[in-house]
């Protein structure tokens, strides 16, 4: 089946949601086109050259509201106080958290134990609490800021000990944070994503921070909860589409559920949340940032939010359950045989226990995504061998978290052993991964794919953003005849080098039916009828998994790859066409970043040489021999 993915491409998802919900799709009369809003404000049309590929969830499952609730939502959005709408002519009730939330999500026990011992444990780095700078002017690594300001550490603390043992630590850190962040809206802490996650964490783990004997802290924290909720009421809608906006709206909804007279806020937040979820997710259930960590975070956040509904005995909008069910299959498609995720879009190999905990807490039981759309990661499994292939354009800058130029890269594993990997870890730079190499880990050369003239297939910019490069990827996946069992063949081509070098990179991967052979071809095709003259340097990189021992053959056209558990694979170069000189195979140093942010020294195989600007074809084979 051949498809073409543009960056981005529009497509409705009604059939997909109908399959998930096992029933007819509920659509509003006169529903708008995908990405349109059903809120009263005028919809803002996307530029013609960038049509939306987001899931129009608000078209598929609308928030049910009668005329009275619609009027309340409108009045609240216009600035009428919630207590005036919920209980008119009465004084506002005292501020308190109305229910105890029992979320099935569990934090990192090791990180929680470290907190009780007096330090944060973030991406493997220990940061003493006693000397930690909580001030808004402090400059911390992005991963540290995220843990600190989102208060995700509360879940870790809750997982490490009974509430009575962790309460003192929670109060100590919370008190220091509140003292340092008295001014609402100032500093990194008031990023909408952090503020939304923080508000949800405060409400879900309220007994841990509010049940102590410090009445002053309790009063200050309740005031901070109210201030944050009011700030998000105004700011969430202005946040660009993505996980940050979803987190902001989730905080609004959680406050509407768990604070007094919250129904108007909840109704307001639900409408915004459903639209934001649709804007964040593609038609196949993958987030448009194409980031595994964002996919995992979204599932976890929805589980926490649904637990808030359960605690208050309020029925959540059907869209939340449908969305959570849509998010799980794409995540499962990125699990290797060891249960951990592949290294994509700046992430390390997120460990199996962390992934399993989030999936189990969601309660969703499903299979990995079979055919990828805008998510782009194709999964092919034969025997014990599993192939992951990036066959989509990178995320747009407005969606990118830590955008990487990884188009047509692949990862390969044999059971629990990884053979071919990507470096990963750019999002974890500043911890054990040195900050100075973070930008390099986003480059095309940090992925197992072809690089021309040492240039990125898509421009890598500062602050996780991406520039010009790959716009279109053509994909064709089919079954072909093989020895014994049918093989799976996937062919993809990208235009990232067309403007600069006049060449299109086409990659063909064929995995045998028993999983013992992966045949590859990397082809350079002139993008214009008359190809350019001259030569261009190329390198095809195969980053090897941790612990893989490589031994080059005597003719330097092959290598043996001994896996840590004794399995043996052989790599062999094929004949090359249109090579302009000697094509060599070498082993070079590389690194691989695990899910805890630890870099590991590894090796990589590199096929390199000069290719004619009129095109070329370079084949290779990976075969299991023991």
Tab-separated table of N, CA, C and O in Angstrom, residues 276-379:
chain	number	residue	atom	x	y	z
A	276	UNK	N	-8.282	20.871	22.337
A	276	UNK	CA	-6.821	20.820	22.419
A	276	UNK	C	-6.302	19.403	22.168
A	276	UNK	O	-5.253	19.225	21.524
A	277	UNK	N	-7.017	18.391	22.655
A	277	UNK	CA	-6.619	17.008	22.403
A	277	UNK	C	-6.660	16.711	20.906
A	277	UNK	O	-5.759	16.071	20.356
A	278	UNK	N	-7.705	17.169	20.239
A	278	UNK	CA	-7.796	16.961	18.804
A	278	UNK	C	-6.695	17.662	18.039
A	278	UNK	O	-6.201	17.158	17.030
A	279	UNK	N	-6.273	18.835	18.534
A	279	UNK	CA	-5.202	19.581	17.873
A	279	UNK	C	-3.831	18.967	18.124
A	279	UNK	O	-2.884	19.218	17.377
A	280	UNK	N	-3.697	18.164	19.177
A	280	UNK	CA	-2.405	17.583	19.546
A	280	UNK	C	-2.134	16.263	18.844
A	280	UNK	O	-0.975	15.878	18.641
A	281	UNK	N	-3.190	15.552	18.459
A	281	UNK	CA	-3.067	14.163	18.034
A	281	UNK	C	-3.436	14.003	16.568
A	281	UNK	O	-4.389	14.608	16.087
A	282	UNK	N	-2.678	13.169	15.852
A	282	UNK	CA	-2.952	12.869	14.449
A	282	UNK	C	-4.025	11.818	14.302
A	282	UNK	O	-4.510	11.238	15.281
A	283	UNK	N	-4.364	11.526	13.043
A	283	UNK	CA	-5.487	10.638	12.778
A	283	UNK	C	-5.217	9.192	13.181
A	283	UNK	O	-6.144	8.405	13.344
A	284	UNK	N	-3.943	8.823	13.369
A	284	UNK	CA	-3.638	7.450	13.774
A	284	UNK	C	-3.404	7.336	15.280
A	284	UNK	O	-3.026	6.274	15.771
A	285	UNK	N	-3.617	8.424	16.025
A	285	UNK	CA	-3.453	8.394	17.477
A	285	UNK	C	-2.094	8.841	17.968
A	285	UNK	O	-1.866	8.905	19.178
A	286	UNK	N	-1.175	9.142	17.069
A	286	UNK	CA	0.141	9.620	17.479
A	286	UNK	C	0.154	11.126	17.664
A	286	UNK	O	-0.464	11.850	16.882
A	287	UNK	N	0.831	11.607	18.697
A	287	UNK	CA	0.923	13.058	18.899
A	287	UNK	C	1.732	13.657	17.759
A	287	UNK	O	2.644	13.032	17.208
A	288	UNK	N	1.389	14.897	17.373
A	288	UNK	CA	2.020	15.515	16.217
A	288	UNK	C	3.476	15.908	16.471
A	288	UNK	O	4.211	16.201	15.526
A	289	UNK	N	3.913	15.920	17.729
A	289	UNK	CA	5.330	16.123	18.014
A	289	UNK	C	6.150	14.887	17.665
A	289	UNK	O	7.370	14.945	17.630
A	290	UNK	N	5.469	13.759	17.443
A	290	UNK	CA	6.103	12.477	17.116
A	290	UNK	C	7.098	12.058	18.187
A	290	UNK	O	8.068	11.345	17.930
A	291	UNK	N	6.839	12.470	19.414
A	291	UNK	CA	7.756	12.242	20.530
A	291	UNK	C	7.193	11.163	21.458
A	291	UNK	O	6.093	11.329	22.001
A	292	UNK	N	7.909	10.046	21.661
A	292	UNK	CA	7.404	8.988	22.545
A	292	UNK	C	7.133	9.471	23.967
A	292	UNK	O	6.160	9.035	24.594
A	293	UNK	N	7.981	10.365	24.499
A	293	UNK	CA	7.771	10.853	25.867
A	293	UNK	C	6.489	11.663	25.961
A	293	UNK	O	5.760	11.573	26.960
A	294	UNK	N	6.190	12.477	24.932
A	294	UNK	CA	4.944	13.245	24.940
A	294	UNK	C	3.741	12.327	24.859
A	294	UNK	O	2.707	12.569	25.487
A	295	UNK	N	3.858	11.245	24.089
A	295	UNK	CA	2.770	10.252	23.995
A	295	UNK	C	2.525	9.629	25.370
A	295	UNK	O	1.383	9.496	25.817
A	296	UNK	N	3.608	9.264	26.046
A	296	UNK	CA	3.509	8.656	27.371
A	296	UNK	C	2.927	9.649	28.372
A	296	UNK	O	2.054	9.300	29.187
A	297	UNK	N	3.393	10.902	28.333
A	297	UNK	CA	2.902	11.933	29.251
A	297	UNK	C	1.407	12.185	29.059
A	297	UNK	O	0.684	12.417	30.027
A	298	UNK	N	0.960	12.167	27.798
A	298	UNK	CA	-0.456	12.425	27.522
A	298	UNK	C	-1.340	11.318	28.102
A	298	UNK	O	-2.403	11.598	28.675
A	299	UNK	N	-0.905	10.073	27.966
A	299	UNK	CA	-1.675	8.959	28.538
A	299	UNK	C	-1.733	9.088	30.052
A	299	UNK	O	-2.801	8.937	30.674
A	300	UNK	N	-0.609	9.377	30.650
A	300	UNK	CA	-0.541	9.504	32.110
A	300	UNK	C	-1.425	10.648	32.609
A	300	UNK	O	-2.142	10.497	33.607
A	301	UNK	N	-1.395	11.778	31.906
A	301	UNK	CA	-2.188	12.934	32.315
A	301	UNK	C	-3.684	12.622	32.234
A	301	UNK	O	-4.443	12.970	33.150
A	302	UNK	N	-4.108	11.963	31.169
A	302	UNK	CA	-5.532	11.621	31.044
A	302	UNK	C	-5.963	10.643	32.135
A	302	UNK	O	-7.088	10.720	32.634
A	303	UNK	N	-5.071	9.738	32.510
A	303	UNK	CA	-5.402	8.803	33.599
A	303	UNK	C	-5.581	9.551	34.916
A	303	UNK	O	-6.524	9.282	35.678
A	304	UNK	N	-4.692	10.493	35.205
A	304	UNK	CA	-4.843	11.317	36.417
A	304	UNK	C	-6.151	12.106	36.378
A	304	UNK	O	-6.864	12.204	37.390
A	305	UNK	N	-6.468	12.672	35.225
A	305	UNK	CA	-7.656	13.509	35.119
A	305	UNK	C	-8.927	12.680	35.272
A	305	UNK	O	-9.881	13.093	35.952
A	306	UNK	N	-8.957	11.505	34.661
A	306	UNK	CA	-10.128	10.631	34.798
A	306	UNK	C	-10.284	10.192	36.251
A	306	UNK	O	-11.407	10.027	36.757
A	307	UNK	N	-9.168	10.022	36.966
A	307	UNK	CA	-9.242	9.698	38.396
A	307	UNK	C	-9.870	10.842	39.186
A	307	UNK	O	-10.576	10.610	40.186
A	308	UNK	N	-9.649	12.089	38.758
A	308	UNK	CA	-10.305	13.236	39.404
A	308	UNK	C	-11.816	13.171	39.209
A	308	UNK	O	-12.588	13.490	40.131
A	309	UNK	N	-12.252	12.786	38.022
A	309	UNK	CA	-13.689	12.599	37.786
A	309	UNK	C	-14.253	11.505	38.697
A	309	UNK	O	-15.325	11.650	39.296
A	310	UNK	N	-13.520	10.395	38.791
A	310	UNK	CA	-13.989	9.286	39.640
A	310	UNK	C	-14.106	9.719	41.093
A	310	UNK	O	-15.062	9.350	41.790
A	311	UNK	N	-13.146	10.523	41.567
A	311	UNK	CA	-13.152	10.951	42.970
A	311	UNK	C	-14.352	11.823	43.283
A	311	UNK	O	-14.866	11.806	44.410
A	312	UNK	N	-14.811	12.595	42.309
A	312	UNK	CA	-15.934	13.516	42.535
A	312	UNK	C	-17.252	12.953	42.011
A	312	UNK	O	-18.276	13.642	42.053
A	313	UNK	N	-17.215	11.706	41.495
A	313	UNK	CA	-18.409	11.019	40.985
A	313	UNK	C	-19.102	11.830	39.886
A	313	UNK	O	-20.319	11.948	39.826
A	314	UNK	N	-18.272	12.406	39.013
A	314	UNK	CA	-18.750	13.120	37.836
A	314	UNK	C	-18.356	12.305	36.613
A	314	UNK	O	-17.232	11.807	36.529
A	315	UNK	N	-19.267	12.141	35.669
A	315	UNK	CA	-18.985	11.372	34.463
A	315	UNK	C	-18.121	12.197	33.515
A	315	UNK	O	-18.490	13.310	33.124
A	316	UNK	N	-16.951	11.678	33.119
A	316	UNK	CA	-16.088	12.445	32.211
A	316	UNK	C	-16.650	12.458	30.798
A	316	UNK	O	-17.413	11.557	30.411
A	317	UNK	N	-16.287	13.445	29.983
A	317	UNK	CA	-16.695	13.437	28.577
A	317	UNK	C	-16.178	12.177	27.891
A	317	UNK	O	-15.047	11.749	28.139
A	318	UNK	N	-16.986	11.538	27.034
A	318	UNK	CA	-16.538	10.318	26.350
A	318	UNK	C	-15.235	10.513	25.588
A	318	UNK	O	-14.461	9.577	25.420
A	319	UNK	N	-14.977	11.737	25.130
A	319	UNK	CA	-13.772	12.000	24.343
A	319	UNK	C	-12.497	11.658	25.107
A	319	UNK	O	-11.501	11.261	24.500
A	320	UNK	N	-12.485	11.795	26.428
A	320	UNK	CA	-11.268	11.532	27.192
A	320	UNK	C	-10.914	10.048	27.152
A	320	UNK	O	-9.745	9.687	26.962
A	321	UNK	N	-11.906	9.180	27.328
A	321	UNK	CA	-11.647	7.751	27.258
A	321	UNK	C	-11.274	7.310	25.851
A	321	UNK	O	-10.378	6.475	25.666
A	322	UNK	N	-11.947	7.863	24.850
A	322	UNK	CA	-11.630	7.528	23.461
A	322	UNK	C	-10.207	7.951	23.124
A	322	UNK	O	-9.442	7.198	22.512
A	323	UNK	N	-9.837	9.152	23.535
A	323	UNK	CA	-8.498	9.633	23.238
A	323	UNK	C	-7.435	8.787	23.914
A	323	UNK	O	-6.399	8.449	23.302
A	324	UNK	N	-7.653	8.411	25.151
A	324	UNK	CA	-6.658	7.586	25.835
A	324	UNK	C	-6.485	6.249	25.119
A	324	UNK	O	-5.364	5.735	24.982
A	325	UNK	N	-7.597	5.680	24.639
A	325	UNK	CA	-7.520	4.425	23.894
A	325	UNK	C	-6.787	4.599	22.568
A	325	UNK	O	-6.086	3.694	22.106
A	326	UNK	N	-6.920	5.775	21.945
A	326	UNK	CA	-6.226	6.040	20.682
A	326	UNK	C	-4.722	6.223	20.882
A	326	UNK	O	-3.926	5.895	20.004
A	327	UNK	N	-4.324	6.749	22.024
A	327	UNK	CA	-2.925	7.073	22.272
A	327	UNK	C	-2.060	5.843	22.544
A	327	UNK	O	-0.848	5.874	22.299
A	328	UNK	N	-2.647	4.766	23.027
A	328	UNK	CA	-1.845	3.614	23.461
A	328	UNK	C	-1.235	2.830	22.300
A	328	UNK	O	-0.031	2.521	22.326
A	329	UNK	N	-1.978	2.468	21.241
A	329	UNK	CA	-1.367	1.645	20.173
A	329	UNK	C	-0.117	2.251	19.536
A	329	UNK	O	0.862	1.526	19.314
A	330	UNK	N	-0.069	3.560	19.222
A	330	UNK	CA	1.177	4.096	18.657
A	330	UNK	C	2.365	3.973	19.606
A	330	UNK	O	3.499	3.757	19.158
A	331	UNK	N	2.113	4.120	20.902
A	331	UNK	CA	3.200	3.970	21.868
A	331	UNK	C	3.720	2.532	21.878
A	331	UNK	O	4.934	2.294	21.891
A	332	UNK	N	2.805	1.570	21.847
A	332	UNK	CA	3.205	0.161	21.854
A	332	UNK	C	4.035	-0.195	20.623
A	332	UNK	O	4.882	-1.083	20.677
A	333	UNK	N	3.796	0.513	19.517
A	333	UNK	CA	4.541	0.225	18.289
A	333	UNK	C	6.020	0.544	18.422
A	333	UNK	O	6.833	0.057	17.626
A	334	UNK	N	6.404	1.337	19.415
A	334	UNK	CA	7.798	1.719	19.601
A	334	UNK	C	8.501	0.898	20.680
A	334	UNK	O	9.626	1.212	21.070
A	335	UNK	N	7.839	-0.159	21.153
A	335	UNK	CA	8.500	-1.025	22.138
A	335	UNK	C	9.342	-2.074	21.421
A	335	UNK	O	8.886	-2.733	20.493
A	336	UNK	N	10.575	-2.223	21.889
A	336	UNK	CA	11.439	-3.294	21.390
A	336	UNK	C	11.172	-4.576	22.187
A	336	UNK	O	10.313	-4.602	23.080
A	337	UNK	N	11.934	-5.613	21.866
A	337	UNK	CA	11.740	-6.889	22.547
A	337	UNK	C	12.011	-6.835	24.032
A	337	UNK	O	11.505	-7.663	24.790
A	338	UNK	N	12.813	-5.854	24.485
A	338	UNK	CA	13.072	-5.714	25.921
A	338	UNK	C	11.995	-4.907	26.623
A	338	UNK	O	12.068	-4.677	27.841
A	339	UNK	N	10.973	-4.455	25.868
A	339	UNK	CA	9.868	-3.700	26.461
A	339	UNK	C	10.113	-2.207	26.537
A	339	UNK	O	9.179	-1.442	26.787
A	340	UNK	N	11.357	-1.768	26.346
A	340	UNK	CA	11.672	-0.335	26.376
A	340	UNK	C	11.420	0.267	24.992
A	340	UNK	O	11.305	-0.445	23.990
A	341	UNK	N	11.348	1.599	24.943
A	341	UNK	CA	11.037	2.282	23.696
A	341	UNK	C	12.292	2.565	22.879
A	341	UNK	O	13.407	2.587	23.408
A	342	UNK	N	12.085	2.799	21.589
A	342	UNK	CA	13.178	3.205	20.718
A	342	UNK	C	13.589	4.643	20.988
A	342	UNK	O	12.864	5.416	21.617
A	343	UNK	N	14.775	5.000	20.502
A	343	UNK	CA	15.320	6.346	20.713
A	343	UNK	C	14.897	7.251	19.556
A	343	UNK	O	15.582	7.326	18.531
A	344	UNK	N	13.789	7.960	19.751
A	344	UNK	CA	13.241	8.806	18.696
A	344	UNK	C	12.954	10.206	19.219
A	344	UNK	O	12.564	10.375	20.366
A	345	UNK	N	13.120	11.194	18.358
A	345	UNK	CA	12.817	12.595	18.660
A	345	UNK	C	13.396	13.061	19.994
A	345	UNK	O	12.703	13.623	20.842
A	346	UNK	N	14.686	12.782	20.175
A	346	UNK	CA	15.416	13.314	21.318
A	346	UNK	C	15.319	12.537	22.605
A	346	UNK	O	15.980	12.895	23.582
A	347	UNK	N	14.545	11.456	22.610
A	347	UNK	CA	14.366	10.709	23.866
A	347	UNK	C	15.374	9.581	23.994
A	347	UNK	O	15.899	9.073	23.001
A	348	UNK	N	15.631	9.182	25.239
A	348	UNK	CA	16.389	7.976	25.485
A	348	UNK	C	15.461	6.777	25.389
A	348	UNK	O	14.275	6.906	25.072
A	349	UNK	N	16.013	5.599	25.623
A	349	UNK	CA	15.214	4.366	25.563
A	349	UNK	C	14.413	4.242	26.855
A	349	UNK	O	14.847	3.608	27.821
A	350	UNK	N	13.233	4.837	26.898
A	350	UNK	CA	12.409	4.858	28.116
A	350	UNK	C	12.189	3.426	28.591
A	350	UNK	O	11.739	2.573	27.828
A	351	UNK	N	12.519	3.120	29.857
A	351	UNK	CA	12.543	1.733	30.335
A	351	UNK	C	11.182	1.047	30.292
A	351	UNK	O	10.128	1.691	30.363
A	352	UNK	N	11.237	-0.281	30.206
A	352	UNK	CA	10.019	-1.088	30.103
A	352	UNK	C	9.119	-0.910	31.318
A	352	UNK	O	7.893	-0.838	31.177
A	353	UNK	N	9.692	-0.852	32.528
A	353	UNK	CA	8.850	-0.754	33.719
A	353	UNK	C	8.066	0.554	33.740
A	353	UNK	O	6.904	0.590	34.170
A	354	UNK	N	8.673	1.635	33.258
A	354	UNK	CA	7.989	2.920	33.218
A	354	UNK	C	6.849	2.900	32.188
A	354	UNK	O	5.755	3.397	32.442
A	355	UNK	N	7.118	2.314	31.041
A	355	UNK	CA	6.093	2.211	29.996
A	355	UNK	C	4.959	1.314	30.466
A	355	UNK	O	3.773	1.667	30.354
A	356	UNK	N	5.303	0.158	31.011
A	356	UNK	CA	4.279	-0.788	31.452
A	356	UNK	C	3.399	-0.199	32.541
A	356	UNK	O	2.180	-0.431	32.565
A	357	UNK	N	4.000	0.572	33.451
A	357	UNK	CA	3.220	1.152	34.548
A	357	UNK	C	2.164	2.116	34.020
A	357	UNK	O	1.015	2.116	34.488
A	358	UNK	N	2.528	2.932	33.039
A	358	UNK	CA	1.573	3.894	32.486
A	358	UNK	C	0.469	3.171	31.719
A	358	UNK	O	-0.717	3.523	31.822
A	359	UNK	N	0.836	2.149	30.935
A	359	UNK	CA	-0.167	1.403	30.168
A	359	UNK	C	-1.123	0.666	31.105
A	359	UNK	O	-2.346	0.687	30.919
A	360	UNK	N	-0.592	0.012	32.123
A	360	UNK	CA	-1.444	-0.714	33.067
A	360	UNK	C	-2.370	0.237	33.808
A	360	UNK	O	-3.540	-0.068	34.043
A	361	UNK	N	-1.859	1.393	34.203
A	361	UNK	CA	-2.693	2.366	34.912
A	361	UNK	C	-3.830	2.869	34.025
A	361	UNK	O	-4.918	3.179	34.523
A	362	UNK	N	-3.587	2.949	32.713
A	362	UNK	CA	-4.635	3.427	31.800
A	362	UNK	C	-5.789	2.448	31.671
A	362	UNK	O	-6.906	2.844	31.332
A	363	UNK	N	-5.506	1.172	31.905
A	363	UNK	CA	-6.548	0.163	31.750
A	363	UNK	C	-6.841	-0.200	30.299
A	363	UNK	O	-7.754	-0.976	30.022
A	364	UNK	N	-6.065	0.334	29.362
A	364	UNK	CA	-6.292	0.060	27.934
A	364	UNK	C	-5.554	-1.214	27.559
A	364	UNK	O	-4.358	-1.345	27.803
A	365	UNK	N	-6.271	-2.144	26.961
A	365	UNK	CA	-5.684	-3.386	26.487
A	365	UNK	C	-5.842	-3.435	24.980
A	365	UNK	O	-6.947	-3.529	24.470
A	366	UNK	N	-4.736	-3.387	24.267
A	366	UNK	CA	-4.809	-3.306	22.814
A	366	UNK	C	-3.495	-3.786	22.224
A	366	UNK	O	-2.564	-4.137	22.944
A	367	UNK	N	-3.425	-3.814	20.902
A	367	UNK	CA	-2.226	-4.235	20.191
A	367	UNK	C	-1.481	-3.010	19.664
A	367	UNK	O	-2.049	-1.932	19.532
A	368	UNK	N	-0.199	-3.187	19.313
A	368	UNK	CA	0.548	-2.070	18.720
A	368	UNK	C	-0.093	-1.616	17.415
A	368	UNK	O	-0.743	-2.387	16.714
A	369	UNK	N	0.109	-0.347	17.101
A	369	UNK	CA	-0.412	0.234	15.871
A	369	UNK	C	0.145	-0.517	14.670
A	369	UNK	O	1.349	-0.692	14.543
A	370	UNK	N	-0.743	-0.939	13.770
A	370	UNK	CA	-0.314	-1.699	12.603
A	370	UNK	C	0.171	-0.813	11.483
A	370	UNK	O	1.311	-0.910	11.036
A	371	UNK	N	-0.666	0.089	10.982
A	371	UNK	CA	-0.309	0.959	9.874
A	371	UNK	C	-0.197	2.394	10.386
A	371	UNK	O	-1.176	2.954	10.863
A	372	UNK	N	0.978	2.969	10.278
A	372	UNK	CA	1.207	4.315	10.783
A	372	UNK	C	0.812	5.353	9.746
A	372	UNK	O	1.005	5.152	8.547
A	373	UNK	N	0.237	6.457	10.223
A	373	UNK	CA	-0.046	7.605	9.383
A	373	UNK	C	0.940	8.704	9.711
A	373	UNK	O	2.145	8.564	9.525
A	374	UNK	N	0.428	9.805	10.262
A	374	UNK	CA	1.304	10.925	10.611
A	374	UNK	C	2.264	10.563	11.748
A	374	UNK	O	3.300	11.207	11.903
A	375	UNK	N	1.947	9.557	12.554
A	375	UNK	CA	2.872	9.084	13.596
A	375	UNK	C	4.177	8.656	12.943
A	375	UNK	O	5.263	8.938	13.442
A	376	UNK	N	4.080	7.978	11.802
A	376	UNK	CA	5.228	7.760	10.937
A	376	UNK	C	6.133	6.601	11.269
A	376	UNK	O	6.965	6.214	10.453
A	377	UNK	N	6.023	6.025	12.467
A	377	UNK	CA	6.926	4.949	12.864
A	377	UNK	C	6.311	3.610	12.483
A	377	UNK	O	5.336	3.157	13.090
A	378	UNK	N	6.885	2.954	11.473
A	378	UNK	CA	6.388	1.654	11.040
A	378	UNK	C	7.056	0.561	11.863
A	378	UNK	O	8.267	0.593	12.103
A	379	UNK	N	6.257	-0.408	12.254
A	379	UNK	CA	6.731	-1.532	13.056
A	379	UNK	C	6.543	-2.815	12.249
A	379	UNK	O	5.445	-3.116	11.787
